Coordinates of C-alpha atoms and ligand atoms in Angstrom, one line a residue:
M218 CA 39.7 -38.1 5.4
I219 CA 36.8 -38.2 8.4
R220 CA 34.1 -37.4 5.9
A221 CA 35.1 -40.0 3.2
S222 CA 34.9 -42.6 5.9
L223 CA 31.8 -41.5 7.5
Q224 CA 29.9 -41.7 4.4
Q225 CA 30.8 -45.4 4.3
V226 CA 29.4 -45.8 7.6
I227 CA 25.8 -44.2 6.4
A228 CA 25.2 -46.3 4.0
P229 CA 22.4 -45.3 1.5
E230 CA 18.7 -46.4 2.7
D231 CA 15.8 -47.1 0.6
A232 CA 13.5 -44.6 1.3
A233 CA 10.8 -46.0 -0.1
A234 CA 11.0 -49.0 2.6
D235 CA 10.1 -46.6 5.5
H236 CA 6.9 -45.7 5.4
T237 CA 6.4 -43.3 7.7
S238 CA 8.9 -41.0 5.6
L239 CA 6.5 -38.3 3.7
D240 CA 8.8 -38.7 0.8
P241 CA 7.0 -40.2 -2.2
Q242 CA 7.0 -43.7 -2.7
D243 CA 7.8 -43.4 -6.7
W244 CA 10.0 -40.1 -7.4
T245 CA 9.3 -40.8 -11.4
E246 CA 5.4 -40.3 -10.8
L247 CA 6.0 -37.4 -8.7
R248 CA 8.7 -35.7 -11.3
A249 CA 5.8 -36.2 -13.8
Q250 CA 3.3 -34.4 -11.6
A251 CA 5.3 -31.6 -10.8
H252 CA 6.3 -30.9 -14.2
R253 CA 2.6 -30.3 -14.9
M254 CA 2.3 -28.0 -11.8
L255 CA 4.9 -26.4 -13.0
D256 CA 3.6 -25.9 -16.5
D257 CA 0.1 -24.7 -15.1
M258 CA 1.9 -21.9 -13.1
L259 CA 4.1 -20.9 -16.1
D260 CA 0.7 -20.6 -18.1
Y261 CA -1.2 -18.6 -15.6
V262 CA 1.5 -15.9 -15.5
A263 CA 2.3 -16.1 -19.2
T264 CA -1.4 -16.0 -20.0
I265 CA -2.6 -13.4 -17.1
R266 CA -4.0 -11.0 -19.3
Q267 CA -7.1 -13.3 -20.5
R268 CA -7.9 -13.8 -17.5
P269 CA -10.6 -11.2 -15.7
V270 CA -8.7 -8.8 -13.0
W271 CA -10.6 -10.4 -10.0
T272 CA -13.4 -13.1 -9.9
P273 CA -15.6 -13.0 -6.7
M274 CA -15.8 -16.3 -5.1
P275 CA -19.2 -18.4 -5.7
P276 CA -20.7 -20.0 -2.8
D277 CA -19.7 -23.4 -3.4
V278 CA -16.3 -22.3 -3.8
R279 CA -16.0 -20.8 -0.5
Q280 CA -18.0 -23.8 0.8
H281 CA -15.4 -26.1 -0.6
F282 CA -12.6 -24.8 2.6
R283 CA -15.0 -25.8 5.1
A284 CA -14.4 -29.4 4.6
D285 CA -12.9 -31.4 7.5
I286 CA -9.0 -32.2 7.9
S287 CA -7.7 -34.7 5.4
R288 CA -6.7 -37.9 8.0
D289 CA -6.3 -40.0 4.7
P290 CA -3.7 -39.4 1.5
V291 CA -5.2 -37.3 -1.2
P292 CA -3.1 -37.9 -4.6
L293 CA -1.0 -34.8 -5.0
A294 CA -2.8 -34.5 -8.7
Q295 CA -5.8 -34.4 -7.1
V296 CA -5.1 -31.7 -4.5
H297 CA -3.2 -29.7 -7.7
R298 CA -6.5 -30.2 -9.6
E299 CA -8.3 -28.6 -6.5
F300 CA -5.9 -25.9 -6.8
M301 CA -6.6 -25.2 -10.3
N302 CA -10.3 -25.0 -9.6
Y303 CA -11.0 -23.6 -6.5
V304 CA -7.8 -21.6 -5.9
L305 CA -6.1 -19.9 -8.6
P306 CA -9.0 -18.9 -10.5
Y307 CA -10.2 -16.4 -7.3
A308 CA -6.5 -15.3 -6.6
G309 CA -6.4 -11.9 -5.3
G310 CA -5.6 -10.5 -8.9
N311 CA -2.3 -8.8 -8.0
V312 CA -0.7 -10.6 -11.0
H313 CA -2.8 -9.0 -13.4
P314 CA -1.8 -5.9 -15.0
G315 CA -5.2 -4.6 -14.3
F316 CA -4.6 -4.3 -10.5
M317 CA -4.1 -0.8 -9.3
G318 CA -5.3 -1.4 -5.9
W319 CA -3.7 -0.7 -2.5
V320 CA -0.4 -1.1 -3.3
Q321 CA 1.0 -4.7 -4.5
G322 CA 3.9 -5.8 -6.9
G323 CA 2.8 -8.3 -9.6
G324 CA 5.8 -10.7 -8.9
T325 CA 7.4 -12.4 -11.7
A326 CA 8.2 -16.2 -12.8
T327 CA 11.8 -16.1 -11.8
G328 CA 10.6 -15.1 -8.2
M329 CA 8.2 -18.3 -8.4
L330 CA 10.9 -20.6 -9.5
A331 CA 13.5 -19.2 -6.7
E332 CA 10.4 -19.8 -4.5
M333 CA 10.5 -23.5 -5.4
L334 CA 14.5 -24.1 -4.6
A335 CA 13.9 -22.3 -1.6
G336 CA 11.3 -24.4 -0.3
G337 CA 13.2 -27.6 -1.7
L338 CA 16.6 -26.1 0.2
N339 CA 14.0 -25.9 3.3
A340 CA 16.4 -23.4 4.7
N341 CA 16.4 -21.8 8.1
L342 CA 17.7 -18.5 7.8
G343 CA 17.7 -17.6 11.4
G344 CA 21.5 -18.8 11.8
R345 CA 24.2 -20.8 11.7
D346 CA 27.0 -21.3 9.1
H347 CA 25.7 -22.3 5.5
A348 CA 25.6 -20.6 2.0
P349 CA 21.8 -19.2 2.5
I350 CA 23.1 -16.8 5.1
E351 CA 25.5 -15.8 2.8
V352 CA 23.0 -14.8 0.3
E353 CA 21.0 -13.1 2.5
R354 CA 24.3 -11.1 3.6
Q355 CA 25.0 -10.3 -0.1
M356 CA 21.6 -8.9 -0.3
V357 CA 22.4 -6.8 3.1
T358 CA 25.3 -5.4 1.3
W359 CA 23.9 -4.4 -1.8
V360 CA 20.7 -2.6 -0.2
R361 CA 23.2 -0.7 2.2
K362 CA 25.4 0.3 -1.3
L363 CA 22.1 1.5 -2.8
F364 CA 21.1 4.0 0.3
D365 CA 24.8 4.8 0.6
F366 CA 24.8 3.3 4.3
P367 CA 28.0 2.6 5.9
D368 CA 29.9 -1.0 6.2
S369 CA 28.9 -1.1 10.0
A370 CA 25.0 -1.0 8.9
S371 CA 23.1 -3.9 9.3
G372 CA 20.1 -5.4 7.8
L373 CA 17.1 -8.1 7.6
F374 CA 14.7 -9.5 5.5
V375 CA 11.2 -9.2 7.6
T376 CA 7.9 -10.1 6.5
G377 CA 7.0 -6.3 5.4
T378 CA 7.2 -3.1 6.1
S379 CA 4.6 -3.1 9.1
M380 CA 7.5 -5.4 10.6
A381 CA 9.9 -3.6 10.1
N382 CA 8.6 -0.2 11.3
L383 CA 7.8 -1.9 14.7
L384 CA 11.7 -2.9 14.8
A385 CA 12.7 0.7 14.2
V386 CA 10.3 1.7 16.5
L387 CA 12.3 -0.5 19.2
V388 CA 15.5 0.1 18.2
A389 CA 14.9 4.0 18.2
R390 CA 13.5 3.0 22.0
T391 CA 16.7 1.2 22.9
Q392 CA 18.9 3.8 21.5
C393 CA 16.9 6.8 23.4
L394 CA 16.4 4.4 26.8
G395 CA 19.4 2.2 26.9
K396 CA 19.8 -1.3 26.8
A397 CA 18.1 -2.0 30.1
V398 CA 15.0 -1.1 28.5
R399 CA 14.5 -4.8 27.6
R400 CA 14.7 -5.8 31.0
D401 CA 12.8 -2.9 32.6
G402 CA 9.9 -1.7 30.0
V403 CA 9.0 1.7 29.0
G404 CA 6.9 2.5 31.9
Q405 CA 6.1 6.3 31.9
S406 CA 9.1 7.2 29.8
G407 CA 7.0 9.9 28.2
L408 CA 8.6 9.1 24.7
R409 CA 6.9 10.8 22.0
A410 CA 7.2 9.9 17.9
Y411 CA 5.9 12.2 15.2
A412 CA 4.9 11.2 11.5
S413 CA 2.6 13.1 9.0
A414 CA -1.0 12.6 9.6
A415 CA -0.7 11.0 5.5
A416 CA 1.6 8.2 7.6
H417 CA 1.0 4.4 7.0
G418 CA -1.2 3.2 10.1
C419 CA 1.0 0.3 10.6
I420 CA 3.5 3.2 12.2
A421 CA 0.8 4.2 15.1
Q422 CA 0.4 0.7 15.4
A423 CA 4.3 0.0 16.3
M424 CA 3.7 2.4 18.6
D425 CA 0.9 0.4 20.5
L426 CA 2.9 -2.7 20.0
A427 CA 6.0 -1.4 21.6
G428 CA 4.1 -0.5 24.5
F429 CA 4.0 3.1 24.2
G430 CA 0.3 3.5 23.2
S431 CA -0.6 4.4 19.9
D432 CA -1.1 8.1 21.3
A433 CA 2.4 8.4 21.7
L434 CA 2.7 8.9 18.2
R435 CA 1.7 12.6 16.8
L436 CA 0.5 12.8 13.5
V437 CA 1.5 16.2 12.0
P438 CA -0.8 18.1 9.4
V439 CA 0.6 17.7 5.9
D440 CA 0.8 20.7 3.6
A441 CA -0.8 21.4 0.1
S442 CA 0.9 18.5 -1.5
F443 CA 0.3 16.3 1.2
R444 CA 4.0 16.6 2.5
M445 CA 4.8 16.6 6.8
S446 CA 4.5 20.3 7.8
M447 CA 7.9 20.9 8.8
E448 CA 6.9 24.0 10.6
A449 CA 3.9 22.3 12.4
L450 CA 6.7 19.5 13.5
R451 CA 8.7 21.9 15.1
V452 CA 5.8 23.3 16.8
L453 CA 4.4 19.8 18.3
I454 CA 8.3 18.9 19.7
A455 CA 8.6 22.4 21.0
Q456 CA 5.0 21.7 22.7
D457 CA 6.2 18.1 23.8
L458 CA 9.3 19.5 25.2
A459 CA 7.8 22.3 27.5
A460 CA 5.5 19.7 28.8
G461 CA 8.4 17.4 30.0
L462 CA 7.9 14.7 27.4
R463 CA 10.8 13.5 25.3
P464 CA 10.6 13.4 21.8
F465 CA 12.8 10.5 20.4
L466 CA 11.7 9.8 17.1
I467 CA 10.5 11.0 13.9
V468 CA 9.4 8.6 11.0
G469 CA 9.5 10.3 7.1
S470 CA 7.2 9.0 4.6
A471 CA 9.1 8.0 1.4
G472 CA 5.7 7.5 -0.4
T473 CA 2.7 8.2 1.4
V474 CA 0.2 5.2 1.0
D475 CA -2.5 7.8 0.0
V476 CA -1.1 9.9 -2.8
G477 CA 2.5 9.1 -3.1
A478 CA 3.8 12.1 -1.4
V479 CA 7.6 12.2 0.2
D480 CA 8.5 14.1 2.8
D481 CA 11.5 16.3 3.2
L482 CA 13.9 13.8 4.3
R483 CA 16.6 16.1 4.3
G484 CA 15.0 18.6 6.5
I485 CA 13.9 15.9 8.8
A486 CA 17.4 14.9 9.2
E487 CA 18.6 18.1 10.4
L488 CA 15.8 18.3 12.6
C489 CA 16.6 14.8 14.4
H490 CA 20.1 15.8 14.5
E491 CA 19.6 19.1 16.2
Q492 CA 17.5 17.4 18.9
G493 CA 19.1 14.2 19.1
M494 CA 16.0 11.9 18.0
W495 CA 16.3 9.0 15.9
F496 CA 15.3 9.6 12.1
H497 CA 13.5 6.5 10.3
V498 CA 12.1 6.2 6.9
D499 CA 8.8 4.5 6.0
G500 CA 9.7 4.0 2.5
A501 CA 7.4 0.8 2.0
Y502 CA 7.5 0.8 -1.8
G503 CA 9.3 4.4 -2.3
A504 CA 12.6 3.5 -1.2
L505 CA 13.3 1.4 -4.3
G506 CA 12.6 4.4 -6.4
M507 CA 16.4 4.6 -5.5
L508 CA 16.7 2.2 -8.6
S509 CA 15.1 4.9 -11.0
P510 CA 16.9 7.7 -12.4
F511 CA 13.6 9.5 -12.2
V512 CA 12.5 8.9 -8.7
A513 CA 16.0 9.0 -6.9
P514 CA 16.4 12.7 -7.1
Q515 CA 12.8 13.0 -5.0
L516 CA 14.4 11.3 -2.7
E517 CA 16.9 13.1 -1.3
G518 CA 17.8 13.0 2.2
L519 CA 17.0 9.4 2.6
S520 CA 21.0 7.8 2.7
A521 CA 20.7 10.6 6.1
A522 CA 18.3 8.1 7.6
D523 CA 19.1 6.4 11.0
S524 CA 17.1 3.1 9.7
I525 CA 14.8 2.5 6.6
A526 CA 11.8 0.3 6.0
F527 CA 10.9 -1.1 3.0
D528 CA 9.4 -4.1 0.7
F529 CA 11.1 -5.8 -2.0
H530 CA 7.6 -6.9 -2.7
K531 CA 5.8 -4.0 -4.0
W532 CA 8.1 -1.7 -6.4
G533 CA 10.5 -4.7 -6.3
Q534 CA 8.3 -7.2 -8.0
V535 CA 9.3 -9.9 -6.1
P536 CA 7.0 -12.2 -4.7
Y537 CA 5.4 -12.0 -1.3
D538 CA 6.3 -12.0 1.2
A539 CA 9.9 -9.8 0.9
G540 CA 10.3 -6.9 3.2
F541 CA 13.2 -5.3 4.3
F542 CA 15.0 -3.2 7.7
L543 CA 18.1 -1.7 7.6
V544 CA 20.0 0.3 10.4
K545 CA 22.9 2.5 10.1
D546 CA 24.8 1.9 13.0
G547 CA 24.0 -2.0 13.1
S548 CA 25.6 -2.0 16.8
Q549 CA 22.2 -0.4 17.9
H550 CA 20.4 -2.9 16.1
H551 CA 22.1 -5.8 17.5
E552 CA 22.0 -4.4 21.1
T553 CA 18.1 -4.3 20.6
F554 CA 17.8 -7.9 19.4
A555 CA 20.3 -10.1 20.4
S556 CA 19.6 -12.6 23.5
P557 CA 22.2 -15.0 24.6
A558 CA 20.6 -18.4 24.9
A559 CA 22.6 -22.1 25.8
Y560 CA 20.8 -23.5 22.8
L561 CA 22.1 -21.2 20.3
R562 CA 25.5 -21.2 21.4
R563 CA 28.3 -19.7 18.8
E564 CA 31.6 -21.4 17.7
T565 CA 34.2 -20.3 15.4
R566 CA 33.8 -23.6 13.5
G567 CA 31.6 -26.3 12.6
L568 CA 27.4 -25.3 11.8
A569 CA 27.0 -23.4 14.7
A570 CA 29.7 -20.8 13.6
G571 CA 29.1 -17.2 11.7
S572 CA 28.3 -15.3 14.6
P573 CA 26.4 -12.8 14.5
W574 CA 23.0 -14.5 13.2
P575 CA 20.2 -12.9 11.6
C576 CA 18.1 -14.3 14.9
D577 CA 20.5 -11.5 17.1
F578 CA 18.5 -8.6 14.7
G579 CA 14.7 -9.3 14.9
P580 CA 12.1 -11.2 16.6
D581 CA 12.2 -14.5 14.8
L582 CA 14.4 -17.3 15.3
S583 CA 13.5 -19.5 12.4
R584 CA 13.2 -17.3 9.2
G585 CA 12.6 -18.6 5.7
F586 CA 14.8 -17.9 2.5
R587 CA 13.1 -14.8 1.7
A588 CA 16.6 -13.3 0.3
L589 CA 16.8 -16.2 -2.4
K590 CA 14.1 -14.8 -4.4
T591 CA 15.0 -11.1 -4.1
W592 CA 18.7 -12.4 -4.9
F593 CA 17.2 -14.3 -8.2
T594 CA 15.1 -11.2 -9.0
V595 CA 17.9 -8.7 -8.9
K596 CA 20.4 -10.9 -10.8
V597 CA 18.3 -12.2 -13.3
H598 CA 17.0 -9.2 -14.2
G599 CA 19.3 -6.4 -13.2
A600 CA 19.0 -3.7 -10.9
D601 CA 18.7 -1.5 -13.9
A602 CA 15.6 -3.7 -15.3
I603 CA 13.7 -2.9 -12.2
G604 CA 14.6 0.9 -11.9
A605 CA 13.3 1.0 -15.2
A606 CA 9.8 -0.4 -14.4
I607 CA 9.4 1.8 -11.5
T608 CA 10.1 4.7 -13.8
R609 CA 7.7 3.5 -16.2
S610 CA 4.9 3.3 -13.8
C611 CA 5.3 6.7 -13.2
E612 CA 4.8 7.5 -16.7
L613 CA 2.0 5.6 -16.6
A614 CA 0.7 7.6 -13.6
R615 CA 1.3 10.7 -16.0
Y616 CA -0.8 9.2 -18.7
L617 CA -3.5 8.5 -16.7
E618 CA -3.6 12.1 -15.2
K619 CA -3.7 13.3 -18.7
R620 CA -6.8 10.7 -19.5
V621 CA -8.5 12.2 -16.2
S622 CA -7.9 15.8 -16.9
A623 CA -9.3 15.5 -20.7
S624 CA -12.8 13.8 -19.5
P625 CA -14.6 16.3 -18.5
A626 CA -16.6 14.1 -16.2
L627 CA -13.6 13.3 -14.2
E628 CA -12.1 14.9 -11.4
L629 CA -8.4 15.0 -10.6
I630 CA -8.3 14.5 -6.6
A631 CA -4.6 14.1 -6.2
P632 CA -1.9 14.6 -8.7
A633 CA 0.2 11.9 -9.4
Q634 CA 3.5 12.6 -7.3
L635 CA 5.2 9.0 -7.7
N636 CA 2.8 6.3 -9.3
I637 CA -0.4 6.6 -7.5
V638 CA -3.3 9.0 -9.0
C639 CA -6.6 9.9 -7.4
F640 CA -9.5 10.8 -8.9
R641 CA -13.6 10.6 -9.2
Y642 CA -16.7 10.8 -11.2
R643 CA -18.3 14.0 -10.9
A644 CA -21.5 13.3 -9.5
A645 CA -24.2 14.9 -7.1
D646 CA -23.6 12.0 -4.4
A647 CA -19.8 11.2 -5.3
D648 CA -18.9 9.8 -2.4
R649 CA -21.6 6.8 -2.9
V650 CA -21.5 6.7 -6.4
N651 CA -17.7 6.5 -7.0
S652 CA -17.3 3.4 -4.2
R653 CA -20.0 1.9 -6.2
I654 CA -18.1 2.6 -9.5
V655 CA -15.0 0.6 -7.7
V656 CA -17.0 -1.9 -6.7
G657 CA -18.2 -2.6 -10.2
L658 CA -15.1 -2.5 -11.9
Q659 CA -13.6 -5.0 -9.5
E660 CA -16.7 -7.4 -9.7
S661 CA -16.6 -6.9 -13.6
G662 CA -13.2 -7.8 -13.6
I663 CA -11.9 -5.3 -15.7
A664 CA -10.0 -3.7 -13.4
A665 CA -9.2 -3.5 -9.5
P666 CA -8.3 0.2 -8.3
S667 CA -9.3 0.8 -4.6
V668 CA -10.5 3.8 -2.9
T669 CA -9.2 6.4 -0.5
T670 CA -10.3 9.6 1.3
V671 CA -8.1 12.9 0.3
N672 CA -9.1 16.0 1.5
G673 CA -12.5 14.4 2.6
K674 CA -13.1 13.5 -0.3
L675 CA -13.7 9.6 -1.5
A676 CA -11.5 9.2 -4.5
I677 CA -10.9 5.9 -7.1
R678 CA -7.0 5.4 -6.4
A679 CA -5.3 3.8 -9.4
A680 CA -1.6 2.9 -7.5
L681 CA 0.5 1.5 -10.5
F682 CA 2.8 -1.0 -9.3
N683 CA 2.4 -4.0 -11.7
H684 CA 5.3 -4.2 -14.4
R685 CA 3.1 -5.7 -16.5
T686 CA 0.4 -2.7 -17.2
R687 CA 0.5 -0.5 -19.6
E688 CA -1.9 2.2 -21.8
A689 CA -4.3 -0.1 -22.4
D690 CA -5.0 -0.9 -19.1
L691 CA -5.9 2.6 -18.0
D692 CA -7.9 3.0 -21.3
A693 CA -9.8 0.1 -19.9
L694 CA -10.1 1.7 -16.3
V695 CA -11.2 5.0 -17.7
D696 CA -13.4 3.8 -19.9
G697 CA -15.0 1.4 -17.4
V698 CA -15.5 4.4 -14.8
L699 CA -16.8 6.6 -17.3
R700 CA -19.3 3.9 -18.4
L701 CA -20.2 2.7 -14.5
G702 CA -20.4 6.1 -13.9
A703 CA -23.1 7.1 -16.7
E704 CA -25.0 4.1 -15.8
G705 CA -25.5 6.0 -12.4
K706 CA -23.6 3.0 -10.7
Ligands
PLP159 C1 2.3 -1.4 2.0 C2 2.7 0.1 3.0 C3 3.2 -0.2 4.6 C4 2.9 -1.5 5.1 O1 4.0 -2.4 4.4 P1 3.5 -4.0 4.8 O2 4.7 -4.6 3.9 O3 2.1 -4.2 3.8 O4 3.5 -4.7 5.7 C5 3.5 0.8 5.3 N1 3.7 2.3 4.6 C6 3.7 2.6 3.4 C7 3.8 3.5 3.1 C8 2.9 1.4 2.6 O5 2.6 1.8 1.6

């Protein structure tokens, strides 16, 4: 066999003799150190409750990162010590069950271990014919089935939903203007997109990055439950049509970032069908609610979308980053990004086989193995366990809502629709008092909620995404708010 004879030709070399290689001189020593590093991180996750949620960085720690580049080697054990002393204690805190700010997942030990395996393989998922690509393809199939999309659907791991929303705008644009837009640009095409006023800011940014300008996104007013008003949407589209503009895209939100509202996805689907418009769903965290029997019914109409953007790194608990973009008609997706290049020539055999490649579905050529940590997380824990954690975080939101309603000093600003509760301490100067309370909570290390503004009122926003969070963590939050509020902070 050719393979066998080649192996005899390529004689094993002594790596240590090659001093320009970055491999260790002594693998035994490296192995021992590697085990210490692994143990430290397992300890970190296992004992996370014993730490403050977040610790502000003292000036000397910040100063540590101002040193010049290292020209000479520093022993791995010493850099690891630096990490333990200067990085780990001052991380953002989202692994901690008391972290409730913004929209962030807690990660898992499983995902961490898979990251190590992916790092060792150093796989490039841009393309070519190798097993890591099959892992990503299997994830695409699982996602496609979860959302009841057809076999012709295509999908891709991306950094996050911000990127996935940008790709959605680009695919919708190509579908509307034809493939020539890739050469000619959008010019003064008069294209207009629509999203709720509560939609995430990255959608306006996507319109900006795609060359339309952020004003080409119409922000549609929301109703009393913070869902896009279908009536207002119809009026805006009619006005734009009358003005000679071209409505091409409606972005529905499946879980708004402020309060967790889900737009009328079925209604948007029907309107898009009627008007020949593209229906994209920003389901950054909400879409994976399909795994939860409690949340799934609230996502009715999601499967009617032309494309969906979501993150495995939020409710899916996969370590950062693991965004995903799914398109119902894979050929439209392919048409938007595939670019022939001599150096990316495809074959039917050999390493350059297996076309189409992931690089044909997005702007990235070199791509990491985000699929592996996601695949491990889903397999090891099971999709139902992720769904159960999602359901649990919605139950916790109900618990927090009850605690807020039971405290006369607190005011509920937006009821929990999914897993986000907005409330505040009642005070004369409530905006100032509540923003101080949140900073105080964060700096004390008790809890880390964030703030938002709902109906013009600054609110403490507790977004419950961490699978480790339990009732006691919410009690600590409420007690902390009451104490800091009473102290006039
Ligand atoms: C988090 C979020 C985004 C942005 O996603 P990233 O993964 O942070 O890029 C967009 N929309 C909504 C509703 C979000 O919650």
